[in-house]
PDB file of C-alpha atoms in Angstrom:
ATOM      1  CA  UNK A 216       9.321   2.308 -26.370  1.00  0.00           C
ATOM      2  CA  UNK A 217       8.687   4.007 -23.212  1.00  0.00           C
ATOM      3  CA  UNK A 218      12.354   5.224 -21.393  1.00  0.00           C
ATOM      4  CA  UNK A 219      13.351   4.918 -17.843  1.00  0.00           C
ATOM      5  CA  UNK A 220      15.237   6.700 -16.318  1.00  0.00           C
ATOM      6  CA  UNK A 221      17.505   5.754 -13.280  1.00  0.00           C
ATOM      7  CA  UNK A 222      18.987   8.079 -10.750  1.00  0.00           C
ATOM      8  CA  UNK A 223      20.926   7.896  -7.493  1.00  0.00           C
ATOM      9  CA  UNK A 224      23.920   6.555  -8.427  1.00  0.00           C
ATOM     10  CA  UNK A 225      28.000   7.760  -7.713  1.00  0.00           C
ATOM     11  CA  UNK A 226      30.589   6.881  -5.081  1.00  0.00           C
ATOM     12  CA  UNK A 227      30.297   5.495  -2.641  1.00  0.00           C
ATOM     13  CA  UNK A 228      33.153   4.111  -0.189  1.00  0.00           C
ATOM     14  CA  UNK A 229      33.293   0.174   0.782  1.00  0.00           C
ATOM     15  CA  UNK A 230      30.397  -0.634   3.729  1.00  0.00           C
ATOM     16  CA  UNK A 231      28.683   2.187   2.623  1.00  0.00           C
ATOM     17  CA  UNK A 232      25.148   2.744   1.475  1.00  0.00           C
ATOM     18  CA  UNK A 233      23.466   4.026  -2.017  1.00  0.00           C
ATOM     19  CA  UNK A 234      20.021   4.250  -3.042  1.00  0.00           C
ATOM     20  CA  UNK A 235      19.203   4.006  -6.744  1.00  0.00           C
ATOM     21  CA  UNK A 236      15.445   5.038  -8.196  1.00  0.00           C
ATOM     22  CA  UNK A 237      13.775   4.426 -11.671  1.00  0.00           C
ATOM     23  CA  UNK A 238      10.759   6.038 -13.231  1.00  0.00           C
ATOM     24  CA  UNK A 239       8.973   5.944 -17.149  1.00  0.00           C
ATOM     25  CA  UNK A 240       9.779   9.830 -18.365  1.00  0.00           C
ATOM     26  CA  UNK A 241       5.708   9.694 -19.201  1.00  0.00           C
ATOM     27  CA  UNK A 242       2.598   8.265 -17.973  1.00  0.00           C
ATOM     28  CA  UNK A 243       2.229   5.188 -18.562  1.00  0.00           C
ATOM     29  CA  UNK A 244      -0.942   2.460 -18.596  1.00  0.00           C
ATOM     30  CA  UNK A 245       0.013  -0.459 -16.391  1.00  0.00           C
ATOM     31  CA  UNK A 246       3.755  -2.139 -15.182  1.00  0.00           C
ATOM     32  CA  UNK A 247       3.740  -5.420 -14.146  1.00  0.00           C
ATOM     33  CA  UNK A 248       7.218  -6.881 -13.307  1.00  0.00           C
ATOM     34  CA  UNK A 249      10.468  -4.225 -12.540  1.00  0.00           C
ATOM     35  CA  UNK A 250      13.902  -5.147 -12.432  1.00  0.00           C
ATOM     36  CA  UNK A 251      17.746  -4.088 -12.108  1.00  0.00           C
ATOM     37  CA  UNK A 252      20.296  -5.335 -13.328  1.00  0.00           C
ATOM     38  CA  UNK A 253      24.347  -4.337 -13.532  1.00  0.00           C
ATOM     39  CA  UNK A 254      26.908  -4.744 -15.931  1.00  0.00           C
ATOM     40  CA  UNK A 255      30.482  -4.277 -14.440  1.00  0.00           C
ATOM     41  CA  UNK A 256      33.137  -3.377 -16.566  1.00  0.00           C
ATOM     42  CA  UNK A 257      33.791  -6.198 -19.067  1.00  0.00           C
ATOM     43  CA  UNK A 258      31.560  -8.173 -17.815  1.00  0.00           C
ATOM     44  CA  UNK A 259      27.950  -9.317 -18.787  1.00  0.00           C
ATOM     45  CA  UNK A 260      24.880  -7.814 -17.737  1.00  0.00           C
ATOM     46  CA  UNK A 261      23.383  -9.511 -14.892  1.00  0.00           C
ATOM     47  CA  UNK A 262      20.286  -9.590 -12.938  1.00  0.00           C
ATOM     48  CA  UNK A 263      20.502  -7.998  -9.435  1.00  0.00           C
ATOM     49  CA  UNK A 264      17.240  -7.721  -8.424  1.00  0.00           C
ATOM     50  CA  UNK A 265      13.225  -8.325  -9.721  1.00  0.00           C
ATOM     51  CA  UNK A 266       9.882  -7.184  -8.244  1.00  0.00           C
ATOM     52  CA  UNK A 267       6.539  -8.516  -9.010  1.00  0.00           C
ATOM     53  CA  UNK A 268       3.137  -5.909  -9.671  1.00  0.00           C
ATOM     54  CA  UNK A 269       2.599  -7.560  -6.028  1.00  0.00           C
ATOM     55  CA  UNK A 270       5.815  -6.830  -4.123  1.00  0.00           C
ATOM     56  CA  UNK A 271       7.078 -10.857  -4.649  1.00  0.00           C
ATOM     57  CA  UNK A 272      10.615 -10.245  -4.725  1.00  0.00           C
ATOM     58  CA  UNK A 273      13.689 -12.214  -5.862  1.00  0.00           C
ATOM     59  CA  UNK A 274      17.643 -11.680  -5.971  1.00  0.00           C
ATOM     60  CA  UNK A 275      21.210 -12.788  -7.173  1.00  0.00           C
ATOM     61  CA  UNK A 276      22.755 -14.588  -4.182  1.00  0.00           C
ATOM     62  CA  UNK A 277      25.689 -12.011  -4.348  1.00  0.00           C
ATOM     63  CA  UNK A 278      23.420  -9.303  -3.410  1.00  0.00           C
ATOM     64  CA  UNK A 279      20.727 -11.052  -0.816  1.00  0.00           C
ATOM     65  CA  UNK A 280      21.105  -9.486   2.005  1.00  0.00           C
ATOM     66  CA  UNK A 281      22.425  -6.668   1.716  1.00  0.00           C
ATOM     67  CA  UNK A 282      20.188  -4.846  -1.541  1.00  0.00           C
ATOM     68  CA  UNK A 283      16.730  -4.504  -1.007  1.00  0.00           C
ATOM     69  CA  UNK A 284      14.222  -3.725  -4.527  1.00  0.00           C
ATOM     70  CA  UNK A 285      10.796  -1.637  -3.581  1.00  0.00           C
ATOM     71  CA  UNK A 286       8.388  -0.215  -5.955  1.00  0.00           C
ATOM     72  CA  UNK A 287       5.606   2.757  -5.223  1.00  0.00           C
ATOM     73  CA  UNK A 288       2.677   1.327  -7.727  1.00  0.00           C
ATOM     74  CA  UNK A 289       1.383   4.873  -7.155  1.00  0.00           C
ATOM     75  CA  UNK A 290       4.415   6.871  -8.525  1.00  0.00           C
ATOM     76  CA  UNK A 291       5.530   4.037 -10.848  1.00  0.00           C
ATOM     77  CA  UNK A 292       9.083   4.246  -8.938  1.00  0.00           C
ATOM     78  CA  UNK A 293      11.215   1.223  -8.378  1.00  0.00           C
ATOM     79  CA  UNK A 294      14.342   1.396  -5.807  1.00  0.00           C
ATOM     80  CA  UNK A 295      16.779  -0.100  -4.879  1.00  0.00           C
ATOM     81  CA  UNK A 296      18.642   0.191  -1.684  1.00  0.00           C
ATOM     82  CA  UNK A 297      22.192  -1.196  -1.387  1.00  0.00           C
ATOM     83  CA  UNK A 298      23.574  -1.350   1.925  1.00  0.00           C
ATOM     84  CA  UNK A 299      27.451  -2.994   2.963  1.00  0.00           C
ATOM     85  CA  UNK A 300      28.867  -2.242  -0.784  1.00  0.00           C
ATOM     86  CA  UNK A 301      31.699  -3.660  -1.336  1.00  0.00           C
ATOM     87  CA  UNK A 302      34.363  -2.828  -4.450  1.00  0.00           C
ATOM     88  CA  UNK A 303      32.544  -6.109  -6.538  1.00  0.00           C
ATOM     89  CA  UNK A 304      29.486  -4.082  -6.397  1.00  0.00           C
ATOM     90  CA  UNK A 305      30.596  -1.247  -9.017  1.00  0.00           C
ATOM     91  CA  UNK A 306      28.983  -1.292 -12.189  1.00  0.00           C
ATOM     92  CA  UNK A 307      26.549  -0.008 -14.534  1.00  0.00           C
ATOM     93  CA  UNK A 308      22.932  -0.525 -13.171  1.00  0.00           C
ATOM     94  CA  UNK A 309      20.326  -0.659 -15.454  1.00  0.00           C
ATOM     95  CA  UNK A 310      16.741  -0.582 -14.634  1.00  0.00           C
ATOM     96  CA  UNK A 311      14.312  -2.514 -16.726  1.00  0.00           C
ATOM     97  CA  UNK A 312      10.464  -2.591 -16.691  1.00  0.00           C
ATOM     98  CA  UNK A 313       7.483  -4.365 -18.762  1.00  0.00           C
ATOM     99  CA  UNK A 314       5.207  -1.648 -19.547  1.00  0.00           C
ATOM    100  CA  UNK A 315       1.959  -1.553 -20.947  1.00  0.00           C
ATOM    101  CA  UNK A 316       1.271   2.090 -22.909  1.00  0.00           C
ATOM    102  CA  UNK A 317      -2.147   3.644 -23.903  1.00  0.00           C
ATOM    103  CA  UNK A 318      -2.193   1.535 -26.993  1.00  0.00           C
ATOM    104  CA  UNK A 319      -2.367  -1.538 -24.761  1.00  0.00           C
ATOM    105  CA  UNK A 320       0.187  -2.878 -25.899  1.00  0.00           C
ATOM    106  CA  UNK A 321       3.283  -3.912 -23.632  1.00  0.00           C
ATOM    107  CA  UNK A 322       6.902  -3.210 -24.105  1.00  0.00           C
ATOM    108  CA  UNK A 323      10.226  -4.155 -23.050  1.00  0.00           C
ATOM    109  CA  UNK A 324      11.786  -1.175 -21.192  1.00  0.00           C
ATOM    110  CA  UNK A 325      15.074   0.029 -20.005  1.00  0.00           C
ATOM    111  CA  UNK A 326      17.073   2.954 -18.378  1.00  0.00           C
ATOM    112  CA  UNK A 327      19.883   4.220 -20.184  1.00  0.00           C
ATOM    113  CA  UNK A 328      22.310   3.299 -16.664  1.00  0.00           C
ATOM    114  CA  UNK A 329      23.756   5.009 -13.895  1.00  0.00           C
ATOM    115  CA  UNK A 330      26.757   4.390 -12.865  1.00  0.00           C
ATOM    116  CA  UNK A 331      28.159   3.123  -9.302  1.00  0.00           C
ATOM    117  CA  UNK A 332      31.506   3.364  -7.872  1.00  0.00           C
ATOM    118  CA  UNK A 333      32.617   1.498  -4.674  1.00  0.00           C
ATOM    119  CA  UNK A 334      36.286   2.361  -3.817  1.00  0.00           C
ATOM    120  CA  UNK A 335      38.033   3.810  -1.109  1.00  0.00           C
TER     121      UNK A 335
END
């Protein structure tokens, strides 16, 4: 399967701001839907955020509001910007994308995670 890869995440204090970014590591044929998720520490993974090919957006209730997921269809980039962290926030995020490669055929694809810290 294709790999993403995330970037953009670290420490960041409470009320702060981070900006996390995800990419295929090769070209790719098409992407439809893109996603992040988060997995804090002994907890399960969770969805945080999706994006439609079209920009249709959704979100976990803990995060509307204050997160905000945008793709570039022309870089193949999704982000996500997280504004007001707060200590609940830190976690593993994990970006996740449904990729179609030159084969036509469409896969199931995730980041390996990056990891954000919200503490004082």
């Amino acid at each position: 399967q294709v790999q993403l890869v995330e970037s953009g995440g670290g420490l960041a204090q409470p009320g702060g701001s981070l900006r996390l970014s995800c990419a295929p590591s090769g070209s790719v044929f098409s992407i439809a839907a893109m996603a992040w998720h988060r997995q804090p520490p002994g907890k399960q993974r969770e969805l945080v955020a999706l994006i439609s090919r079209g920009g249709t957006t959704t979100y976990a209730p803990s995060v509307k509001g204050r997160f905000t997921i945008s793709r570039d269809n022309t870089k193949n980039i999704v982000d996500l910007q997280m504004n007001s962290l707060k200590p609940e926030d830190t976690a593993v995020y994990y970006c996740e994308a449904n990729i179609q490669d030159y084969d036509r055929r469409w896969n199931d694809c995730w980041g390996q995670g990056t990891q954000v810290t919200v503490s004082s």
